[in-house]
Coordinates of C-alpha atoms in Angstrom, one line a residue:
Chain A
M1 CA 0.0 -0.1 0.1
S2 CA 1.3 3.4 -1.0
L3 CA 2.1 5.8 1.8
S4 CA 0.5 8.6 -0.2
H5 CA -3.1 6.9 1.0
E6 CA -2.1 7.7 4.7
I7 CA -0.6 11.2 4.3
P8 CA -1.9 14.1 2.4
H9 CA 0.2 14.9 -0.8
A10 CA 1.1 18.3 0.6
D11 CA 3.2 16.6 3.5
E12 CA 4.9 14.0 1.5
Q13 CA 7.9 16.0 1.3
F14 CA 8.2 15.6 5.2
V15 CA 7.9 11.9 4.9
R16 CA 10.8 12.2 2.2
Y17 CA 12.7 14.1 4.9
L18 CA 12.0 11.9 7.4
L19 CA 13.3 8.9 5.4
G20 CA 16.5 10.6 4.3
L21 CA 15.3 11.1 0.6
L22 CA 15.8 14.6 0.4
T23 CA 19.3 16.3 -0.6
E24 CA 21.2 17.5 2.2
E25 CA 20.1 21.4 1.1
E26 CA 16.4 20.4 1.1
A27 CA 16.9 18.7 4.5
E28 CA 18.4 21.6 5.9
R29 CA 15.8 23.9 4.8
V30 CA 13.2 21.7 6.4
D31 CA 15.5 21.4 9.6
E32 CA 15.3 25.2 9.6
L33 CA 11.8 25.5 9.3
S34 CA 10.8 22.9 11.9
I35 CA 12.4 25.0 14.4
A36 CA 11.7 28.4 13.1
D37 CA 8.2 28.0 11.7
D38 CA 5.3 27.1 13.9
D39 CA 3.1 26.0 11.1
I40 CA 5.9 23.6 9.6
A41 CA 6.9 22.2 12.8
W42 CA 3.4 21.1 13.9
R43 CA 2.9 19.6 10.5
L44 CA 6.2 17.7 10.2
R45 CA 5.4 16.4 13.7
A46 CA 1.8 15.4 12.3
A47 CA 3.4 13.6 9.3
E48 CA 5.9 11.7 11.6
N49 CA 3.2 10.5 13.6
D50 CA 1.2 9.1 10.3
L51 CA 4.5 7.6 9.1
V52 CA 5.2 5.8 12.2
D53 CA 1.5 4.8 12.6
A54 CA 1.6 3.3 9.1
Y55 CA 4.9 1.5 10.0
V56 CA 3.3 0.0 13.0
R57 CA 0.0 -0.9 11.1
G58 CA 2.3 -2.8 8.5
T59 CA 1.0 -0.8 5.7
L60 CA 4.2 0.9 4.4
K61 CA 5.5 -0.6 1.1
D62 CA 8.5 -3.0 1.6
T63 CA 11.1 -0.3 0.3
D64 CA 9.6 2.3 2.5
R65 CA 9.4 -0.1 5.3
A66 CA 13.2 -1.0 5.0
R67 CA 14.1 2.5 4.5
F68 CA 12.2 3.1 7.7
E69 CA 14.0 0.6 9.6
R70 CA 17.4 1.6 8.1
V71 CA 17.2 5.4 8.4
Y72 CA 14.5 6.4 10.7
L73 CA 14.6 3.6 13.5
V74 CA 18.1 4.4 14.7
T75 CA 17.9 6.4 17.9
P76 CA 16.0 5.5 21.1
K77 CA 13.7 8.5 21.0
R78 CA 12.4 7.4 17.8
R79 CA 12.0 3.7 18.6
D80 CA 10.1 5.1 21.9
K81 CA 7.7 6.9 19.2
V82 CA 7.1 3.3 17.7
R83 CA 6.4 1.7 20.9
F84 CA 3.9 4.5 21.8
A85 CA 2.3 4.5 18.5
K86 CA 1.8 0.4 19.3
S87 CA 0.2 1.3 22.2
L88 CA -2.0 3.8 21.1
L89 CA -3.3 2.2 18.1
A90 CA -3.8 -1.0 20.1
S91 CA -5.8 1.0 22.6
I92 CA -8.0 2.8 20.0
E93 CA -8.1 -0.3 17.6
P94 CA -7.9 -3.2 19.9
A95 CA -9.3 -5.7 17.1
A96 CA -6.7 -4.5 14.7
A97 CA -3.8 -4.2 16.9
R98 CA -3.9 -6.8 19.5
P99 CA -3.9 -10.5 18.5
A100 CA -7.7 -11.7 18.3
P101 CA -9.3 -13.3 21.2
A102 CA -9.1 -17.4 20.8
V103 CA -12.7 -17.5 20.6
S104 CA -12.5 -21.1 19.0
T105 CA -11.2 -22.7 22.1
S106 CA -14.3 -21.8 23.8
A107 CA -16.4 -24.0 21.4
P108 CA -14.7 -27.0 20.8
A109 CA -18.1 -29.2 20.7
P110 CA -19.3 -29.0 17.1
A111 CA -16.2 -31.3 15.7
K112 CA -17.2 -33.9 18.2
V113 CA -20.6 -33.8 17.2
L114 CA -20.0 -34.5 13.7
S115 CA -17.4 -37.4 14.4
W116 CA -19.2 -39.1 17.2
P117 CA -21.8 -40.9 15.3
Q118 CA -19.5 -42.2 12.6
R119 CA -17.3 -43.5 15.4
L120 CA -20.3 -45.2 17.1
L121 CA -21.3 -46.8 14.1
A122 CA -18.4 -48.3 13.2
Q123 CA -18.0 -49.9 16.6
P124 CA -19.8 -52.8 18.2
A125 CA -22.3 -51.6 20.5
T126 CA -20.8 -52.8 23.6
G127 CA -21.6 -51.4 27.4
W128 CA -18.2 -49.5 27.4
A129 CA -19.3 -47.8 24.1
L130 CA -22.8 -46.9 25.3
A131 CA -21.4 -45.7 28.7
A132 CA -19.1 -43.4 26.9
A133 CA -21.7 -42.6 24.5
A134 CA -24.1 -41.5 27.3
T135 CA -21.3 -39.5 28.9
L136 CA -20.4 -37.8 25.9
F137 CA -24.0 -36.9 25.5
L138 CA -24.3 -35.4 28.9
V139 CA -21.1 -33.5 28.0
L140 CA -22.6 -32.2 25.1
S141 CA -26.0 -31.5 26.3
G142 CA -24.1 -29.3 29.1
T143 CA -22.0 -27.6 26.4
L144 CA -25.1 -26.9 24.3
L145 CA -26.8 -25.5 27.3
M146 CA -23.8 -23.4 28.3
Q147 CA -23.6 -22.1 24.8
T148 CA -27.3 -21.3 24.3
S149 CA -27.0 -19.4 27.7
R150 CA -24.2 -17.5 26.5
L151 CA -25.8 -16.7 23.2
R152 CA -29.0 -15.3 24.9
N153 CA -26.6 -12.7 27.2
D154 CA -24.9 -11.7 23.9
V155 CA -28.0 -11.3 22.2
G156 CA -29.1 -9.2 25.2
T157 CA -25.6 -7.5 25.2
L158 CA -26.4 -6.4 21.8
E159 CA -29.6 -5.2 22.2
T160 CA -28.4 -3.1 25.0
E161 CA -25.5 -1.5 22.9
R162 CA -27.9 -1.0 19.9
A163 CA -30.3 1.0 22.3
S164 CA -27.4 2.8 23.6
A165 CA -26.1 3.6 20.1
D166 CA -29.7 4.9 19.0
Q167 CA -29.9 7.1 22.1
R168 CA -26.5 8.6 21.2
V169 CA -27.6 8.9 17.7
Q170 CA -30.5 11.1 19.2
V171 CA -28.3 13.3 21.3
L172 CA -26.0 14.1 18.5
Q173 CA -28.9 14.9 16.4
Q174 CA -30.1 17.2 19.0
Q175 CA -26.5 18.8 19.3
V176 CA -26.4 19.2 15.3
D177 CA -29.7 21.1 15.5
A178 CA -28.7 23.2 18.2
Q179 CA -25.5 23.9 16.5
R180 CA -27.5 24.8 13.2
A181 CA -29.7 27.1 15.3
A182 CA -26.8 28.9 16.8
A183 CA -25.2 29.2 13.3
T184 CA -28.3 31.1 11.7
E185 CA -28.4 33.3 15.0
T186 CA -24.7 34.1 14.2
G187 CA -25.6 34.8 10.8
H188 CA -28.2 37.2 11.8
E189 CA -26.0 38.8 14.3
L190 CA -23.3 39.1 11.6
E191 CA -25.6 40.7 9.1
R192 CA -26.8 43.3 11.8
L193 CA -23.0 44.0 12.6
R194 CA -22.4 44.7 8.9
T195 CA -25.4 47.2 8.5
Q196 CA -24.3 48.8 11.7
L197 CA -20.8 49.3 10.5
L198 CA -22.0 50.5 7.2
E199 CA -24.2 53.0 9.1
A200 CA -21.4 54.1 11.4
N201 CA -19.0 54.4 8.3
Q202 CA -21.7 56.5 6.6
R203 CA -21.9 58.7 9.8
G204 CA -18.2 59.0 10.1
N205 CA -18.4 57.4 13.2
A206 CA -17.4 53.8 14.2
E207 CA -17.5 51.6 17.3
P208 CA -15.4 52.6 20.3
R209 CA -12.6 49.8 19.9
G210 CA -12.5 50.0 15.9
A211 CA -12.5 53.9 15.7
S212 CA -8.9 54.5 15.6
L213 CA -8.6 51.8 13.2
L214 CA -11.5 52.7 11.1
A215 CA -10.7 56.3 10.8
G216 CA -7.4 55.8 9.3
G217 CA -8.5 54.6 5.9
V218 CA -10.8 52.2 3.9
A219 CA -12.4 50.0 6.7
L220 CA -13.9 46.6 5.9
L221 CA -15.7 44.0 8.3
L222 CA -15.0 40.3 7.3
T223 CA -16.5 37.2 8.4
P224 CA -14.6 34.0 8.4
Q225 CA -15.0 31.9 4.9
T226 CA -17.5 29.4 5.7
R227 CA -18.6 26.0 4.2
S228 CA -21.3 28.0 2.5
S229 CA -19.7 31.4 1.7
G230 CA -21.7 33.9 0.0
V231 CA -20.9 37.2 -1.9
M232 CA -17.1 38.0 -1.6
P233 CA -16.6 41.4 0.1
S234 CA -14.8 43.9 -2.0
L235 CA -13.0 47.3 -1.4
A236 CA -11.7 50.1 -3.1
V237 CA -8.4 51.5 -1.8
R238 CA -8.6 55.3 -1.4
P239 CA -5.7 56.9 -3.5
G240 CA -3.0 58.2 -0.9
A241 CA -4.4 56.1 1.9
D242 CA -1.4 54.7 4.2
G243 CA -3.4 51.5 5.4
V244 CA -6.5 49.7 5.1
S245 CA -8.5 48.6 8.4
F246 CA -9.8 45.2 8.5
A247 CA -12.1 44.0 11.5
L248 CA -12.1 40.2 11.4
L249 CA -14.7 38.7 13.3
L250 CA -14.3 35.6 15.4
E251 CA -16.7 32.6 15.9
S252 CA -15.1 32.3 19.2
N253 CA -12.1 34.1 21.1
D254 CA -9.9 31.0 22.1
F255 CA -6.5 32.8 22.2
P256 CA -4.7 35.5 24.0
R257 CA -3.3 36.9 20.7
Y258 CA -3.9 36.7 17.0
Q259 CA -1.8 37.2 14.1
V260 CA -3.0 38.0 10.5
A261 CA -1.1 36.9 7.2
L262 CA -2.1 38.7 4.0
K263 CA -1.8 35.9 1.4
D264 CA -2.0 35.9 -2.4
P265 CA -4.3 33.1 -3.3
A266 CA -3.0 32.5 -6.3
T267 CA 0.5 31.7 -5.1
S268 CA -0.1 31.0 -1.4
A269 CA 2.8 33.6 -1.0
I270 CA 2.7 35.6 2.2
L271 CA 2.6 39.0 1.5
W272 CA 2.6 40.6 5.1
R273 CA 2.1 39.6 8.6
S274 CA 0.6 41.7 11.5
E275 CA 1.9 42.1 14.9
K276 CA 0.5 39.7 17.3
V277 CA -2.5 41.2 18.7
A278 CA -5.3 40.7 21.2
A279 CA -8.9 40.5 20.1
G280 CA -11.5 43.2 21.0
T281 CA -15.3 43.1 20.5
L282 CA -17.3 44.9 17.8
N283 CA -21.0 44.9 19.1
H284 CA -20.3 42.3 21.6
A285 CA -18.8 40.0 18.9
P286 CA -15.3 39.0 19.3
A287 CA -13.1 40.8 16.5
V288 CA -9.4 41.3 15.4
S289 CA -8.4 44.5 14.1
V290 CA -5.5 45.1 11.9
I291 CA -4.2 47.6 9.4
V292 CA -2.6 46.5 6.1
P293 CA -0.3 48.9 4.2
A294 CA -2.3 50.2 1.3
R295 CA 0.8 49.9 -0.9
L296 CA 0.4 46.1 -0.8
L297 CA -2.9 46.0 -2.2
K298 CA -3.5 45.7 -5.9
A299 CA -6.7 44.8 -7.9
Q300 CA -7.3 41.0 -7.2
H301 CA -8.4 38.7 -4.8
Y302 CA -6.4 38.2 -1.3
A303 CA -6.8 36.0 1.7
L304 CA -6.2 37.2 5.3
E305 CA -5.4 34.2 7.1
L306 CA -6.0 34.5 10.9
S307 CA -3.8 32.4 13.2
G308 CA -4.4 32.2 17.4
V309 CA -1.2 32.5 19.1
R310 CA -1.2 30.4 22.2
A311 CA 0.5 31.7 25.4
A312 CA 3.2 29.0 24.6
G313 CA 3.9 30.9 21.2
A314 CA 2.7 28.3 19.2
A315 CA -0.1 29.4 16.5
D316 CA -3.1 27.7 15.0
V317 CA -4.7 28.9 11.8
V318 CA -8.3 29.6 13.0
A319 CA -9.9 31.1 10.2
S320 CA -9.5 32.5 6.6
Y321 CA -11.0 35.5 5.2
V322 CA -11.3 36.7 1.5
V323 CA -11.6 40.1 0.0
R324 CA -11.4 41.5 -3.5
V325 CA -9.7 44.5 -4.0
V326 CA -11.0 46.7 -6.9
Q327 CA -9.6 49.8 -8.6
Chain B
M1 CA 36.8 27.1 16.9
P2 CA 36.7 26.0 20.6
Q3 CA 35.8 22.5 21.2
L4 CA 32.1 21.9 22.4
D5 CA 33.2 20.3 25.7
T6 CA 34.9 23.6 26.5
L7 CA 31.8 25.5 25.2
R8 CA 29.5 23.1 27.1
E9 CA 29.8 24.7 30.1
T10 CA 30.8 24.3 33.4
R11 CA 29.4 27.7 33.9
T12 CA 25.7 27.4 34.9
L13 CA 23.2 30.2 33.8
T14 CA 22.4 32.7 36.5
S15 CA 18.8 33.1 37.3
V16 CA 18.9 36.6 35.5
A17 CA 20.3 35.0 32.3
F18 CA 17.7 32.6 32.2
T19 CA 14.9 34.9 32.8
R20 CA 16.3 37.3 30.2
L21 CA 16.3 34.2 27.9
L22 CA 12.6 33.1 28.6
A23 CA 11.7 36.9 28.1
W24 CA 13.6 36.9 24.6
L25 CA 11.8 33.9 23.6
D26 CA 8.5 35.2 24.4
D27 CA 9.0 38.2 22.1
G28 CA 6.5 40.1 24.1
V29 CA 4.0 37.6 24.9
D30 CA 4.5 36.2 28.5
S31 CA 4.2 32.4 28.0
G32 CA 5.1 31.5 31.6
G33 CA 8.1 29.3 30.0
A34 CA 6.1 27.5 27.8
T35 CA 7.8 28.8 24.6
Y36 CA 11.1 27.9 26.2
L37 CA 9.8 24.3 26.4
E38 CA 8.4 24.2 23.2
M39 CA 11.7 25.4 21.6
R40 CA 13.8 23.0 23.7
R41 CA 11.5 20.2 22.3
R42 CA 12.0 21.3 18.8
L43 CA 15.8 21.4 19.1
V44 CA 16.0 18.1 21.0
W45 CA 14.1 16.6 17.8
Y46 CA 16.3 18.4 15.3
F47 CA 19.3 16.8 17.0
D48 CA 17.8 13.7 17.2
R49 CA 16.7 13.6 13.7
R50 CA 20.2 14.3 12.9
N51 CA 21.2 11.3 14.6
R52 CA 23.1 12.7 17.6
L53 CA 23.5 10.4 20.7
T54 CA 22.8 13.4 23.2
P55 CA 20.0 15.5 21.7
E56 CA 19.0 16.9 25.0
E57 CA 22.5 18.1 25.9
L58 CA 22.8 19.6 22.5
A59 CA 19.4 21.4 22.9
D60 CA 20.4 22.7 26.2
E61 CA 23.9 23.8 25.1
T62 CA 22.0 25.9 22.2
L63 CA 19.9 27.6 24.5
N64 CA 22.7 28.2 27.1
R65 CA 24.7 29.8 24.3
I66 CA 21.9 32.2 23.5
A67 CA 21.4 32.9 27.0
R68 CA 25.0 33.9 27.3
T69 CA 24.9 36.1 24.4
L70 CA 21.9 37.9 25.4
E71 CA 23.9 38.2 28.8
E72 CA 26.9 39.8 27.1
S73 CA 25.3 41.8 24.4
G74 CA 22.1 42.7 26.0
S75 CA 19.9 41.9 23.0
I76 CA 20.0 39.9 19.9
A77 CA 19.2 41.8 16.6
I78 CA 18.1 38.7 14.5
K79 CA 14.3 38.2 14.5
P80 CA 12.1 36.1 15.3
P81 CA 13.9 34.3 18.0
A82 CA 13.1 30.8 16.8
R83 CA 15.2 31.7 13.7
Y84 CA 18.1 32.7 15.7
C85 CA 17.6 29.3 17.8
Y86 CA 18.2 27.8 14.5
V87 CA 21.3 29.1 13.5
V88 CA 23.0 28.6 16.9
A89 CA 21.7 24.8 16.8
R90 CA 23.3 24.4 13.4
F91 CA 26.8 25.6 14.8
V92 CA 26.3 23.2 17.8
L93 CA 25.6 20.4 15.4
L94 CA 28.3 21.2 13.1
E95 CA 30.8 21.3 16.1
D96 CA 29.4 18.0 17.5
L97 CA 29.7 16.3 14.1
R98 CA 33.2 17.3 13.7
K99 CA 34.1 16.2 17.1
K100 CA 32.4 13.0 16.8
E101 CA 32.2 12.2 13.2
H102 CA 34.0 8.9 13.6
T103 CA 31.5 7.7 16.0
H104 CA 28.3 9.2 14.7
V105 CA 26.4 8.8 11.3
R106 CA 25.7 11.5 8.8
L107 CA 22.0 12.0 7.7
D108 CA 22.9 11.4 4.2
E109 CA 24.9 8.2 5.0
P110 CA 22.2 6.5 7.3
R111 CA 23.4 3.6 9.1
A112 CA 21.9 2.4 12.3
L113 CA 23.4 3.7 15.6
E114 CA 22.4 0.2 17.0
P115 CA 21.3 -2.8 15.0
V116 CA 17.7 -2.5 14.0
A117 CA 17.3 -6.2 15.0
K118 CA 17.4 -5.5 18.5
F119 CA 14.2 -3.7 18.0
Q120 CA 11.2 -5.9 17.2
P121 CA 8.0 -4.1 16.7
R122 CA 6.1 -7.2 15.9
P123 CA 4.2 -9.1 18.7
D124 CA 6.6 -11.8 19.2
D125 CA 8.1 -10.4 22.5
S126 CA 9.3 -12.6 25.2
S127 CA 7.3 -12.8 28.4
D128 CA 9.1 -9.8 30.0
E129 CA 8.6 -7.5 26.9
H130 CA 4.6 -8.8 27.1
V131 CA 4.6 -7.4 30.6
V132 CA 6.2 -4.1 29.7
R133 CA 3.8 -3.8 26.6
E134 CA 0.7 -4.4 28.8
R135 CA 2.0 -2.0 31.4
R136 CA 2.5 0.5 28.9
L137 CA -1.1 -0.1 27.6
D138 CA -2.5 0.3 31.1
C139 CA -0.3 3.6 31.4
L140 CA -1.9 4.8 28.1
E141 CA -5.7 3.8 29.2
R142 CA -5.0 5.7 32.3
C143 CA -3.4 8.9 30.6
L144 CA -6.5 8.5 28.0
S145 CA -8.8 8.7 30.6
K146 CA -7.5 12.0 32.0
L147 CA -8.2 13.8 28.7
K148 CA -11.3 15.7 28.4
P149 CA -14.2 13.7 26.6
D150 CA -14.1 15.7 23.3
Q151 CA -10.2 15.5 23.2
R152 CA -10.3 11.7 23.7
E153 CA -13.1 11.6 21.2
L154 CA -11.0 13.4 18.7
I155 CA -7.7 11.6 19.1
V156 CA -9.7 8.2 18.6
E157 CA -11.4 9.5 15.4
Y158 CA -8.4 11.1 14.1
Y159 CA -6.0 8.2 14.6
K160 CA -8.4 5.4 13.7
D161 CA -8.4 3.3 10.6
A162 CA -5.5 3.3 8.0
A163 CA -5.5 4.1 4.3
R164 CA -8.1 6.1 2.5
E165 CA -10.8 5.7 5.5
R166 CA -8.5 7.8 7.4
I167 CA -8.3 10.8 5.3
D168 CA -11.9 10.7 4.7
R169 CA -12.6 10.4 8.3
R170 CA -10.4 13.3 9.0
R171 CA -12.0 15.4 6.5
A172 CA -15.3 14.7 7.9
L173 CA -14.0 15.5 11.5
A174 CA -12.6 19.0 10.3
E175 CA -15.7 19.6 8.7
R176 CA -17.6 18.8 11.6
L177 CA -15.6 21.0 13.9
G178 CA -15.5 23.7 11.4
I179 CA -11.8 23.8 11.1
S180 CA -9.2 23.3 8.3
M181 CA -7.5 19.9 7.9
N182 CA -4.2 21.5 9.2
A183 CA -5.8 23.0 12.3
L184 CA -7.0 19.6 12.9
A185 CA -3.7 17.8 12.4
V186 CA -2.2 20.3 15.0
R187 CA -4.9 19.7 17.5
A188 CA -4.5 16.1 17.3
C189 CA -0.7 16.4 17.5
R190 CA -0.9 18.4 20.7
I191 CA -3.3 15.8 22.2
R192 CA -0.7 12.9 21.1
D193 CA 2.2 14.8 22.5
T194 CA 0.4 15.2 26.1
L195 CA -0.3 11.6 25.9
E196 CA 3.0 10.5 24.9
A197 CA 4.5 12.6 27.9
C198 CA 2.0 11.3 30.4
V199 CA 2.7 7.6 29.1
G200 CA 6.3 8.3 29.6
A201 CA 6.1 9.9 33.1
C202 CA 3.5 6.8 33.9
G203 CA 6.3 4.2 32.9
K204 CA 8.8 6.1 35.1
E205 CA 6.6 5.8 37.9
R206 CA 5.8 2.2 37.8

């Protein structure tokens, strides 16, 4: 089985790195990014975990497996990772990773049932044979009774589990309904905010927190790019403007600081990064305000990628916003 | 070029130097030492991936050198701090390679530090190994039970299944949580790191 089935295409370069298949120059570049770039550091870790899991599951191609053992599996730390992966997979997938329980040993009777009459017919009907037959009959009857009882219990357990699963499905359905309702509510709230912001801009006034930012240049309120995105917001940069203010609405404020990257969606190149800033509120909704230098914006589409920065300094991409700049 | 042994100091960091190092790594956002731990971890893995025998020592050596530079110069111009950490780490690596190249292996000429045959990942362990494995599983179950229910659910969902099902499952999971696949991978990785550390600590306790 190819490793590419287990690991997203974009991260295959990390697998090549871990298996020592990159040139020294390429490997050094990954080394550098694995220390200096939060995103790469985590993606590399994720790819490494997937590679180790694939090895433990035995789904690596022979050549990859051999290379893994020769190149990767050479330090105690990495061997520990493999041991941990074995435990983890055994724990979450008991049937796949642990030897199957010896079910057959608890049900030896059927083989005897088939052979017993044949053997009886082939032998003279002696007292010993009858006694043996009677004993065997009793043993078989006992075994059958026990099996029947166990099957009844199994059926009972299965019914309980099914009932429990049904109940869980109902609970999940309720949760999904609640989330849908909340999403609709959020949509209305965002619409209301947009309208208010528009009115505020027209009046030349903005919300207290956004005021200083919104007054500096063109202002735009952006909502996260969702599965069902609507019309792409657009803006025209005023000639001579130094910066363009964006207020990025958050679904929830989960991080102490945020950082915004301006990306060109065509090339994925990062054109600009903001300072790390805390979120504020805009009409009770959490939002992050940044000013993007106007000179960077040309007539095209842009993506604003918002990362939450943890106290530890690590960053997670939490949302993406799109905007179209027009002349 | 001074030898690593002479640089691998004798002189321990003063609390002032260490505090300054923490602040410099934090780069304006107080992390309470978490950034230091994360950077040390990245450095340890960097040296380990370069097949060094003592990755922890080399990571500490890297951070100590930076702390001393900060102590002596008052500031470091290179930004961000993580990039400078890599620059220093690379020097430390090169010195270590030069010093021990006859006993270590290069990444582009991979050879086992220990014979791989010693490590048998398949379930044909001896009874002692079986006991160790069972103990590790017990630790893992215990550590899993310490996770929040949603974390436990996420890690089980995320790492379940091989091959194509796994990617589909992850895509569905990311969709359900309303986050990107990348963000999901990071989240799962963090939980796995926590578990791995917990299992390691549990193994040492027992």
